[in-house]
Amino acid sequence: MAIPVAVIDSGFTVGEGSGACYLPIHMSGLVDTLSWLVNIPSPTGDESAIRDEIDARLGSFVTERVMDSLVVGTPGAGKVILAGHTDTVPLQGETGSRIDGERLHGLGSTDMKSGLAVMIHLIEELGTDSLVGVFYAGEEGPLSGNQLGPILDRFPELADSAAAVVLEPSNLGMEAGCNGAVNATVVFLGEPAHSSRPWLGVNAVSKAGEFLSMMDRLVPEDHVINGLLFREVMSITRAQGGVANNVVPGRFELNVNYRFAPDRPLEDAIDNLRQRCSQADVVDITDAAPAGQPVVDLPLFDRLARVSNSEIAPKQGWTDVAQLSARGIPAINFGPGESALAHKPGESVRLSDLDWAYQSLLEVLS
């Protein structure tokens, strides 16, 4: 979708009518790039088209494709990694990008194609002598399909990087570390029977009553790490049982999602979840991702916080800071957008966030 642009002195307008917005002229390229990226569908599992488009645009640099992902620049000691995932959740609303006032709407606009736009412009402005761009697929699905891990395996020299910036939406701040995540399928087994004669069976849903009450009473568990408050939480996120209105259910299946703090190893988190769910007949771990250690004392991150006027907060959700820190790469979450709008049908991003992230990183990295 082409964006109407009218240059007026030192600025430009985007959109038309009451939805038009006047912004500094240097932002026009960022807005155009974000609109271009949003207009390339890239739900998880279908990222090859956006990889090819970014590769074509940055073709003047050294690039290498890894499955549906792209590495721009040659990894090496002392470089800074700019990392962003190219996939989005499935489409839930309107297609394409749309500008209304000071916001750009569209799937992936905040999570995280605005971060990708900033990455592209930083590489085009600064080159790859000191930067490596990692545009990777599969972040919105299970860890087994996340292609950042295979990229780190393919280029072990990335572990010698000075630092990494993951351009996830960070709410005009910096977010250090991240909670880990474990998902488990938890099953209570009964015996089906006709609902008019329930004594001939065992109701799997009723059998889970004590467990459900226990889960409802859980409260967040606070962990303070490097002065940052991380909160551990365990939630039932899906439940399914029964085959018909007149059949006592013989199987009740739930998904339990556990977000654990960075001071808890992944193995301990899995053991803790299993213990909490010990009343169930089956506990099957379906996905597990380690937490990311919060790094707050790196000079590069300290300068970025000062330049961007950012508070450093803990990352309650999971990001690929975890995979990077597991390889010994100091990493921070810093990017345009509001995490609360991620995965929502009306997803959007403030256009001014693009400028904030780009100008801050440009000053620090150059």
CSV table of C-alpha atoms in Angstrom, one decimal:
chain,number,residue,atom,x,y,z
A,1,MET,CA,0.0,0.0,0.0
A,2,ALA,CA,1.5,3.3,-1.0
A,3,ILE,CA,1.4,6.0,1.6
A,4,PRO,CA,0.4,9.5,0.4
A,5,VAL,CA,3.4,11.8,1.3
A,6,ALA,CA,3.4,15.5,1.0
A,7,VAL,CA,6.6,17.2,1.9
A,8,ILE,CA,6.1,20.5,3.8
A,9,ASP,CA,9.2,22.3,4.9
A,10,SER,CA,11.0,20.0,7.3
A,11,GLY,CA,8.2,17.5,7.7
A,12,PHE,CA,5.6,15.3,5.9
A,13,THR,CA,2.0,14.2,6.3
A,14,VAL,CA,0.8,10.6,6.1
A,15,GLY,CA,-2.8,9.5,5.6
A,16,GLU,CA,-5.6,11.6,4.3
A,17,GLY,CA,-8.4,13.8,5.8
A,18,SER,CA,-8.9,13.8,9.6
A,19,GLY,CA,-6.5,10.8,9.9
A,20,ALA,CA,-3.6,12.7,8.5
A,21,CYS,CA,-0.5,13.1,10.7
A,22,TYR,CA,2.4,15.5,10.4
A,23,LEU,CA,5.8,14.1,11.3
A,24,PRO,CA,9.5,15.0,10.9
A,25,ILE,CA,10.8,14.4,7.3
A,26,HIS,CA,13.5,11.9,8.5
A,27,MET,CA,10.7,9.5,9.6
A,28,SER,CA,9.1,9.1,6.1
A,29,GLY,CA,11.5,6.2,5.2
A,30,LEU,CA,10.8,4.3,8.5
A,31,VAL,CA,7.0,4.6,8.0
A,32,ASP,CA,7.2,3.5,4.4
A,33,THR,CA,9.4,0.5,5.4
A,34,LEU,CA,7.0,-0.5,8.2
A,35,SER,CA,4.0,-0.2,5.8
A,36,TRP,CA,5.9,-2.4,3.3
A,37,LEU,CA,6.7,-5.0,5.9
A,38,VAL,CA,3.1,-5.2,7.3
A,39,ASN,CA,1.8,-5.6,3.7
A,40,ILE,CA,3.9,-8.9,3.4
A,41,PRO,CA,1.9,-11.6,5.1
A,42,SER,CA,4.2,-13.7,7.3
A,43,PRO,CA,2.3,-15.9,9.8
A,44,THR,CA,4.4,-18.5,11.6
A,45,GLY,CA,5.3,-21.2,9.1
A,46,ASP,CA,5.0,-18.9,6.0
A,47,GLU,CA,8.0,-16.5,6.4
A,48,SER,CA,9.9,-17.2,3.1
A,49,ALA,CA,8.3,-14.3,1.2
A,50,ILE,CA,9.3,-11.7,3.8
A,51,ARG,CA,12.8,-13.2,4.0
A,52,ASP,CA,13.2,-12.9,0.3
A,53,GLU,CA,12.0,-9.3,0.2
A,54,ILE,CA,14.4,-8.2,3.0
A,55,ASP,CA,17.2,-10.1,1.3
A,56,ALA,CA,16.5,-8.3,-1.9
A,57,ARG,CA,16.5,-4.9,-0.2
A,58,LEU,CA,19.7,-5.5,1.8
A,59,GLY,CA,21.4,-7.4,-1.1
A,60,SER,CA,24.3,-4.9,-1.2
A,61,PHE,CA,25.5,-6.4,2.1
A,62,VAL,CA,26.7,-10.0,2.7
A,63,THR,CA,23.6,-12.0,3.4
A,64,GLU,CA,23.0,-15.7,4.1
A,65,ARG,CA,19.7,-17.6,4.2
A,66,VAL,CA,19.2,-20.1,7.0
A,67,MET,CA,15.9,-22.0,6.3
A,68,ASP,CA,13.3,-19.2,6.3
A,69,SER,CA,15.6,-16.8,8.1
A,70,LEU,CA,18.2,-14.3,7.0
A,71,VAL,CA,21.6,-13.2,8.5
A,72,VAL,CA,22.9,-9.8,7.2
A,73,GLY,CA,26.6,-9.1,7.7
A,74,THR,CA,29.5,-11.4,8.8
A,75,PRO,CA,29.4,-12.5,12.4
A,76,GLY,CA,32.5,-11.7,14.4
A,77,ALA,CA,34.0,-10.8,17.7
A,78,GLY,CA,32.9,-7.5,19.2
A,79,LYS,CA,30.0,-6.9,16.9
A,80,VAL,CA,26.5,-6.0,18.1
A,81,ILE,CA,23.6,-8.3,17.0
A,82,LEU,CA,20.3,-6.7,16.0
A,83,ALA,CA,17.7,-9.5,16.3
A,84,GLY,CA,14.0,-9.6,15.2
A,85,HIS,CA,11.5,-12.3,14.3
A,86,THR,CA,9.7,-12.0,11.0
A,87,ASP,CA,6.7,-14.1,11.8
A,88,THR,CA,3.3,-12.9,13.1
A,89,VAL,CA,0.4,-14.7,14.8
A,90,PRO,CA,-2.5,-15.6,12.4
A,91,LEU,CA,-4.6,-12.9,10.9
A,92,GLN,CA,-7.5,-11.9,13.1
A,93,GLY,CA,-8.8,-8.7,11.5
A,94,GLU,CA,-8.2,-6.5,8.5
A,95,THR,CA,-5.4,-7.1,6.0
A,96,GLY,CA,-2.6,-4.7,5.1
A,97,SER,CA,-1.5,-1.5,6.8
A,98,ARG,CA,-3.5,1.6,7.5
A,99,ILE,CA,-2.5,4.9,9.1
A,100,ASP,CA,-4.9,6.7,11.3
A,101,GLY,CA,-3.6,9.8,13.1
A,102,GLU,CA,-0.3,9.1,14.8
A,103,ARG,CA,-0.6,5.3,14.6
A,104,LEU,CA,0.0,2.6,11.9
A,105,HIS,CA,-2.4,-0.3,12.1
A,106,GLY,CA,-1.9,-3.8,10.8
A,107,LEU,CA,-1.0,-7.3,11.8
A,108,GLY,CA,2.6,-7.4,13.2
A,109,SER,CA,2.8,-3.6,13.3
A,110,THR,CA,3.9,-3.6,17.0
A,111,ASP,CA,5.0,-7.3,17.3
A,112,MET,CA,7.5,-6.9,15.7
A,113,LYS,CA,7.6,-5.5,12.2
A,114,SER,CA,8.2,-2.0,13.6
A,115,GLY,CA,11.4,-3.4,15.1
A,116,LEU,CA,12.3,-5.0,11.8
A,117,ALA,CA,11.9,-1.6,10.1
A,118,VAL,CA,14.3,0.0,12.6
A,119,MET,CA,16.8,-2.9,12.0
A,120,ILE,CA,16.7,-2.4,8.3
A,121,HIS,CA,17.3,1.4,8.5
A,122,LEU,CA,20.2,1.0,11.0
A,123,ILE,CA,21.9,-1.5,8.8
A,124,GLU,CA,21.4,0.7,5.7
A,125,GLU,CA,22.8,3.8,7.7
A,126,LEU,CA,25.6,2.2,9.6
A,127,GLY,CA,26.6,-0.8,7.5
A,128,THR,CA,27.7,-4.2,8.9
A,129,ASP,CA,31.3,-3.5,10.0
A,130,SER,CA,30.1,-3.5,13.6
A,131,LEU,CA,26.6,-4.9,13.2
A,132,VAL,CA,25.0,-8.2,12.3
A,133,GLY,CA,21.3,-8.4,11.5
A,134,VAL,CA,19.4,-11.6,12.3
A,135,PHE,CA,15.9,-11.8,10.8
A,136,TYR,CA,14.6,-15.1,12.0
A,137,ALA,CA,11.4,-17.1,11.6
A,138,GLY,CA,9.2,-19.2,14.0
A,139,GLU,CA,9.3,-17.1,17.2
A,140,GLU,CA,5.5,-17.1,17.7
A,141,GLY,CA,5.3,-20.9,17.8
A,142,PRO,CA,6.9,-23.5,20.0
A,143,LEU,CA,10.6,-23.3,20.7
A,144,SER,CA,11.2,-26.3,18.5
A,145,GLY,CA,10.3,-24.3,15.5
A,146,ASN,CA,12.2,-21.1,16.4
A,147,GLN,CA,15.0,-20.6,13.9
A,148,LEU,CA,17.2,-18.4,16.1
A,149,GLY,CA,18.6,-21.5,17.6
A,150,PRO,CA,19.7,-23.1,14.3
A,151,ILE,CA,21.2,-19.7,13.3
A,152,LEU,CA,23.3,-19.7,16.5
A,153,ASP,CA,24.4,-23.2,15.7
A,154,ARG,CA,25.2,-22.4,12.1
A,155,PHE,CA,27.3,-19.3,13.2
A,156,PRO,CA,29.1,-20.2,16.5
A,157,GLU,CA,31.1,-17.0,16.1
A,158,LEU,CA,27.9,-15.1,17.1
A,159,ALA,CA,28.7,-16.1,20.6
A,160,ASP,CA,31.7,-13.8,20.5
A,161,SER,CA,29.4,-10.7,19.9
A,162,ALA,CA,29.7,-7.8,22.3
A,163,ALA,CA,26.0,-7.7,22.9
A,164,ALA,CA,22.6,-8.2,21.3
A,165,VAL,CA,19.5,-6.0,21.0
A,166,VAL,CA,16.2,-7.8,20.5
A,167,LEU,CA,13.9,-5.3,19.0
A,168,GLU,CA,10.7,-6.6,20.6
A,169,PRO,CA,8.2,-3.9,21.7
A,170,SER,CA,9.4,-2.5,25.0
A,171,ASN,CA,6.9,0.2,25.8
A,172,LEU,CA,9.4,3.2,25.4
A,173,GLY,CA,11.8,1.5,27.9
A,174,MET,CA,14.3,-1.2,28.2
A,175,GLU,CA,13.4,-4.7,29.4
A,176,ALA,CA,16.1,-6.9,30.9
A,177,GLY,CA,16.0,-10.7,30.9
A,178,CYS,CA,12.8,-12.6,30.6
A,179,ASN,CA,10.8,-15.3,32.3
A,180,GLY,CA,11.0,-18.8,31.1
A,181,ALA,CA,8.0,-20.8,29.9
A,182,VAL,CA,6.8,-24.3,30.2
A,183,ASN,CA,3.6,-25.8,28.8
A,184,ALA,CA,2.2,-29.1,29.8
A,185,THR,CA,-0.8,-31.2,28.8
A,186,VAL,CA,-2.4,-32.3,32.1
A,187,VAL,CA,-5.0,-35.1,31.8
A,188,PHE,CA,-7.5,-36.5,34.3
A,189,LEU,CA,-8.9,-39.9,33.3
A,190,GLY,CA,-12.3,-41.3,34.3
A,191,GLU,CA,-14.8,-43.8,32.8
A,192,PRO,CA,-17.6,-42.8,30.4
A,193,ALA,CA,-21.2,-43.6,31.3
A,194,HIS,CA,-24.7,-42.5,30.4
A,195,SER,CA,-25.5,-39.3,32.2
A,196,SER,CA,-28.7,-40.8,33.6
A,197,ARG,CA,-26.6,-43.5,35.4
A,198,PRO,CA,-23.4,-41.6,36.4
A,199,TRP,CA,-22.6,-44.1,39.1
A,200,LEU,CA,-21.7,-46.5,36.4
A,201,GLY,CA,-18.7,-44.3,35.4
A,202,VAL,CA,-16.2,-41.9,36.8
A,203,ASN,CA,-16.5,-38.2,35.8
A,204,ALA,CA,-13.1,-37.0,34.7
A,205,VAL,CA,-14.1,-33.3,35.1
A,206,SER,CA,-15.4,-33.7,38.6
A,207,LYS,CA,-12.3,-35.7,39.5
A,208,ALA,CA,-10.2,-32.6,38.7
A,209,GLY,CA,-12.2,-30.4,41.1
A,210,GLU,CA,-9.6,-30.2,43.9
A,211,PHE,CA,-6.8,-29.5,41.4
A,212,LEU,CA,-8.8,-26.7,39.8
A,213,SER,CA,-9.5,-25.1,43.2
A,214,MET,CA,-5.8,-25.3,44.1
A,215,MET,CA,-4.8,-23.6,40.8
A,216,ASP,CA,-7.4,-20.9,41.4
A,217,ARG,CA,-5.8,-20.1,44.8
A,218,LEU,CA,-2.3,-19.6,43.4
A,219,VAL,CA,-0.8,-16.2,43.7
A,220,PRO,CA,2.3,-14.7,41.8
A,221,GLU,CA,5.6,-15.6,43.4
A,222,ASP,CA,8.1,-12.7,43.5
A,223,HIS,CA,11.8,-13.1,42.6
A,224,VAL,CA,14.1,-10.1,42.8
A,225,ILE,CA,17.1,-10.5,40.5
A,226,ASN,CA,19.7,-7.7,40.0
A,227,GLY,CA,17.2,-5.3,41.5
A,228,LEU,CA,14.4,-6.3,39.1
A,229,LEU,CA,11.1,-7.9,40.2
A,230,PHE,CA,10.2,-11.0,38.2
A,231,ARG,CA,6.8,-12.7,39.0
A,232,GLU,CA,6.3,-16.4,38.6
A,233,VAL,CA,2.8,-17.4,37.6
A,234,MET,CA,1.1,-20.7,36.6
A,235,SER,CA,-2.2,-20.7,34.7
A,236,ILE,CA,-4.6,-23.1,33.1
A,237,THR,CA,-5.0,-21.7,29.6
A,238,ARG,CA,-7.1,-24.4,27.9
A,239,ALA,CA,-9.6,-27.1,29.0
A,240,GLN,CA,-11.5,-29.7,27.1
A,241,GLY,CA,-13.6,-32.6,28.2
A,242,GLY,CA,-16.7,-34.6,27.2
A,243,VAL,CA,-18.0,-35.9,24.0
A,244,ALA,CA,-21.8,-35.3,24.3
A,245,ASN,CA,-24.4,-33.7,26.6
A,246,ASN,CA,-25.6,-37.1,27.8
A,247,VAL,CA,-22.2,-38.8,28.4
A,248,VAL,CA,-20.2,-38.6,31.6
A,249,PRO,CA,-16.8,-37.5,30.4
A,250,GLY,CA,-14.0,-40.1,30.6
A,251,ARG,CA,-11.2,-37.6,29.8
A,252,PHE,CA,-10.5,-34.1,30.9
A,253,GLU,CA,-7.5,-32.4,29.3
A,254,LEU,CA,-6.0,-29.1,30.2
A,255,ASN,CA,-3.0,-27.0,29.2
A,256,VAL,CA,-1.0,-25.6,32.1
A,257,ASN,CA,1.3,-22.7,31.3
A,258,TYR,CA,4.1,-21.8,33.7
A,259,ARG,CA,6.1,-18.6,33.5
A,260,PHE,CA,9.2,-18.9,35.8
A,261,ALA,CA,11.8,-16.5,36.9
A,262,PRO,CA,15.4,-16.3,35.6
A,263,ASP,CA,16.9,-17.6,38.9
A,264,ARG,CA,15.2,-21.0,38.3
A,265,PRO,CA,16.9,-23.5,36.0
A,266,LEU,CA,14.6,-25.0,33.3
A,267,GLU,CA,14.9,-28.5,34.9
A,268,ASP,CA,13.7,-27.1,38.2
A,269,ALA,CA,10.8,-25.4,36.5
A,270,ILE,CA,9.7,-28.6,34.9
A,271,ASP,CA,10.0,-30.5,38.2
A,272,ASN,CA,8.0,-27.7,39.9
A,273,LEU,CA,5.2,-27.9,37.4
A,274,ARG,CA,5.0,-31.7,37.6
A,275,GLN,CA,4.8,-31.5,41.4
A,276,ARG,CA,1.9,-28.9,41.2
A,277,CYS,CA,0.1,-31.2,38.8
A,278,SER,CA,0.8,-34.5,40.6
A,279,GLN,CA,-2.9,-35.2,41.2
A,280,ALA,CA,-3.4,-35.7,37.4
A,281,ASP,CA,-3.1,-39.1,35.7
A,282,VAL,CA,-0.9,-37.7,32.9
A,283,VAL,CA,1.5,-34.7,32.8
A,284,ASP,CA,3.1,-34.4,29.4
A,285,ILE,CA,5.6,-31.5,28.9
A,286,THR,CA,4.9,-30.2,25.4
A,287,ASP,CA,7.1,-27.1,25.2
A,288,ALA,CA,9.8,-25.6,27.4
A,289,ALA,CA,12.0,-22.5,27.0
A,290,PRO,CA,14.6,-21.3,29.5
A,291,ALA,CA,14.5,-17.9,31.1
A,292,GLY,CA,16.8,-15.1,30.1
A,293,GLN,CA,19.3,-13.7,32.6
A,294,PRO,CA,18.9,-9.9,33.1
A,295,VAL,CA,22.0,-7.9,32.2
A,296,VAL,CA,21.9,-4.3,33.5
A,297,ASP,CA,25.5,-3.3,33.9
A,298,LEU,CA,26.8,-3.5,30.4
A,299,PRO,CA,28.2,0.0,29.3
A,300,LEU,CA,26.4,-0.3,26.0
A,301,PHE,CA,23.0,-0.9,27.6
A,302,ASP,CA,23.7,1.8,30.2
A,303,ARG,CA,24.3,4.4,27.5
A,304,LEU,CA,21.3,3.2,25.6
A,305,ALA,CA,19.1,3.7,28.7
A,306,ARG,CA,20.5,7.3,29.1
A,307,VAL,CA,20.2,8.2,25.5
A,308,SER,CA,16.6,6.9,25.2
A,309,ASN,CA,15.6,8.2,28.6
A,310,SER,CA,14.5,4.7,29.5
A,311,GLU,CA,13.7,2.9,32.7
A,312,ILE,CA,15.1,-0.6,32.9
A,313,ALA,CA,12.3,-3.0,33.8
A,314,PRO,CA,12.0,-6.8,33.9
A,315,LYS,CA,10.5,-8.7,31.0
A,316,GLN,CA,7.5,-10.6,32.3
A,317,GLY,CA,6.9,-12.4,29.0
A,318,TRP,CA,9.4,-14.6,27.1
A,319,THR,CA,11.6,-13.3,24.3
A,320,ASP,CA,14.7,-14.6,22.5
A,321,VAL,CA,16.9,-12.8,25.0
A,322,ALA,CA,16.7,-16.2,26.7
A,323,GLN,CA,18.4,-18.1,23.8
A,324,LEU,CA,21.0,-15.4,23.4
A,325,SER,CA,21.9,-15.3,27.1
A,326,ALA,CA,22.1,-19.1,27.1
A,327,ARG,CA,24.9,-18.7,24.5
A,328,GLY,CA,26.7,-16.2,26.7
A,329,ILE,CA,25.6,-13.1,24.7
A,330,PRO,CA,24.5,-10.2,26.8
A,331,ALA,CA,21.1,-9.2,25.5
A,332,ILE,CA,18.4,-6.6,26.1
A,333,ASN,CA,14.8,-6.0,24.9
A,334,PHE,CA,14.6,-2.6,23.3
A,335,GLY,CA,12.2,-1.8,20.4
A,336,PRO,CA,9.2,0.3,19.2
A,337,GLY,CA,5.7,-0.7,20.2
A,338,GLU,CA,3.5,-1.6,23.1
A,339,SER,CA,3.6,-5.2,24.2
A,340,ALA,CA,0.0,-5.0,25.5
A,341,LEU,CA,-1.2,-4.6,21.8
A,342,ALA,CA,0.7,-7.6,20.6
A,343,HIS,CA,-1.5,-10.4,19.2
A,344,LYS,CA,-4.7,-8.3,19.3
A,345,PRO,CA,-7.0,-7.9,16.3
A,346,GLY,CA,-6.6,-4.1,16.4
A,347,GLU,CA,-2.8,-4.2,16.7
A,348,SER,CA,-1.1,-0.8,16.0
A,349,VAL,CA,2.1,1.1,16.8
A,350,ARG,CA,2.8,4.8,17.5
A,351,LEU,CA,4.7,6.2,14.6
A,352,SER,CA,6.8,8.3,17.1
A,353,ASP,CA,8.0,5.0,18.6
A,354,LEU,CA,9.9,4.2,15.4
A,355,ASP,CA,11.8,7.5,15.7
A,356,TRP,CA,12.5,7.0,19.4
A,357,ALA,CA,14.0,3.5,18.9
A,358,TYR,CA,15.9,4.4,15.7
A,359,GLN,CA,17.4,7.6,16.9
A,360,SER,CA,18.5,6.1,20.2
A,361,LEU,CA,20.1,3.1,18.7
A,362,LEU,CA,21.7,5.2,15.9
A,363,GLU,CA,23.4,7.5,18.4
A,364,VAL,CA,24.7,4.6,20.6
A,365,LEU,CA,25.8,2.2,17.8
A,366,SER,CA,27.5,4.9,15.7
